[in-house]
GROMACS .gro file of C-alpha atoms in nm:
model
   83
    1MET     CA    1  -3.297   2.304   1.478
    2PRO     CA    2  -3.186   2.149   1.802
    3LYS     CA    3  -2.882   2.085   1.902
    4ARG     CA    4  -2.665   1.763   1.848
    5GLU     CA    5  -2.516   1.566   2.192
    6LYS     CA    6  -2.192   1.554   2.197
    7THR     CA    7  -2.042   1.167   2.234
    8LYS     CA    8  -1.805   1.105   2.483
    9TYR     CA    9  -1.666   0.778   2.477
   10THR     CA   10  -1.535   0.592   2.811
   11LEU     CA   11  -1.155   0.548   2.814
   12ARG     CA   12  -1.215   0.126   2.782
   13GLU     CA   13  -1.377   0.259   2.429
   14LEU     CA   14  -1.136   0.522   2.345
   15LYS     CA   15  -0.835   0.177   2.397
   16GLU     CA   16  -1.014  -0.055   2.234
   17PHE     CA   17  -1.102   0.218   1.890
   18GLU     CA   18  -0.715   0.258   1.956
   19LYS     CA   19  -0.627  -0.037   1.910
   20LEU     CA   20  -0.832  -0.120   1.583
   21ILE     CA   21  -0.598   0.198   1.420
   22LEU     CA   22  -0.271   0.053   1.497
   23GLU     CA   23  -0.354  -0.297   1.367
   24LYS     CA   24  -0.519  -0.155   1.106
   25ARG     CA   25  -0.193   0.077   1.043
   26ASP     CA   26   0.060  -0.280   1.048
   27ASN     CA   27  -0.134  -0.421   0.849
   28ALA     CA   28  -0.106  -0.166   0.622
   29GLN     CA   29   0.281  -0.154   0.687
   30GLY     CA   30   0.336  -0.458   0.640
   31GLU     CA   31   0.144  -0.436   0.286
   32LEU     CA   32   0.364  -0.166   0.162
   33ASP     CA   33   0.699  -0.359   0.268
   34PHE     CA   34   0.591  -0.594   0.051
   35ILE     CA   35   0.455  -0.387  -0.252
   36LYS     CA   36   0.844  -0.189  -0.212
   37GLU     CA   37   0.997  -0.530  -0.198
   38SER     CA   38   0.801  -0.653  -0.535
   39LEU     CA   39   0.930  -0.309  -0.705
   40VAL     CA   40   1.248  -0.410  -0.578
   41ARG     CA   41   1.240  -0.824  -0.702
   42LYS     CA   42   1.067  -0.652  -1.048
   43ASN     CA   43   1.399  -0.369  -1.090
   44LEU     CA   44   1.665  -0.647  -1.001
   45SER     CA   45   1.460  -0.955  -1.209
   46GLY     CA   46   1.564  -0.794  -1.581
   47THR     CA   47   1.704  -1.048  -1.804
   48ASP     CA   48   1.914  -0.992  -2.175
   49SER     CA   49   1.862  -1.371  -2.302
   50THR     CA   50   1.486  -1.305  -2.414
   51GLN     CA   51   1.496  -1.122  -2.771
   52GLY     CA   52   1.329  -0.924  -3.006
   53ALA     CA   53   0.914  -0.852  -3.031
   54LEU     CA   54   0.834  -1.147  -2.719
   55LYS     CA   55   1.148  -0.898  -2.493
   56THR     CA   56   0.977  -0.598  -2.578
   57LEU     CA   57   0.678  -0.733  -2.451
   58GLU     CA   58   0.765  -0.859  -2.141
   59ASP     CA   59   0.937  -0.511  -2.132
   60GLY     CA   60   0.560  -0.361  -2.142
   61ALA     CA   61   0.395  -0.611  -1.926
   62ASP     CA   62   0.698  -0.474  -1.677
   63THR     CA   63   0.659  -0.159  -1.652
   64MET     CA   64   0.280  -0.141  -1.694
   65GLU     CA   65   0.338  -0.381  -1.381
   66LYS     CA   66   0.576  -0.124  -1.212
   67GLU     CA   67   0.363   0.168  -1.254
   68SER     CA   68   0.098  -0.029  -1.067
   69LEU     CA   69   0.214  -0.165  -0.813
   70SER     CA   70   0.343   0.174  -0.761
   71GLN     CA   71   0.014   0.343  -0.766
   72LEU     CA   72  -0.096   0.107  -0.514
   73ALA     CA   73   0.190   0.236  -0.285
   74GLY     CA   74   0.111   0.538  -0.295
   75ARG     CA   75  -0.220   0.471  -0.188
   76GLN     CA   76  -0.136   0.278   0.026
   77GLN     CA   77   0.108   0.556   0.183
   78THR     CA   78  -0.126   0.766   0.195
   79PHE     CA   79  -0.372   0.507   0.392
   80ILE     CA   80  -0.119   0.492   0.683
   81ASN     CA   81  -0.076   0.898   0.669
   82ASN     CA   82  -0.432   0.904   0.742
   83LEU     CA   83  -0.463   0.686   1.009
   0.00000   0.00000   0.00000
């Protein structure tokens, strides 16, 4: 089996790679912050003016959206940690 040579990157290439990773991390952090703010707004926006079955439907939709946002936030946090 032939031996593979290791790829050596120049300092310039490494700096460029670092810059790309940091940009991705910053963008991902911004998205995570937005998701967290959305979750907070969802928790604060509950109203008691809706009555009966309509309220039940809205509560179900809100719960599903909160769960979806929570899962998205978890995946985004994992992505940031892996960067």
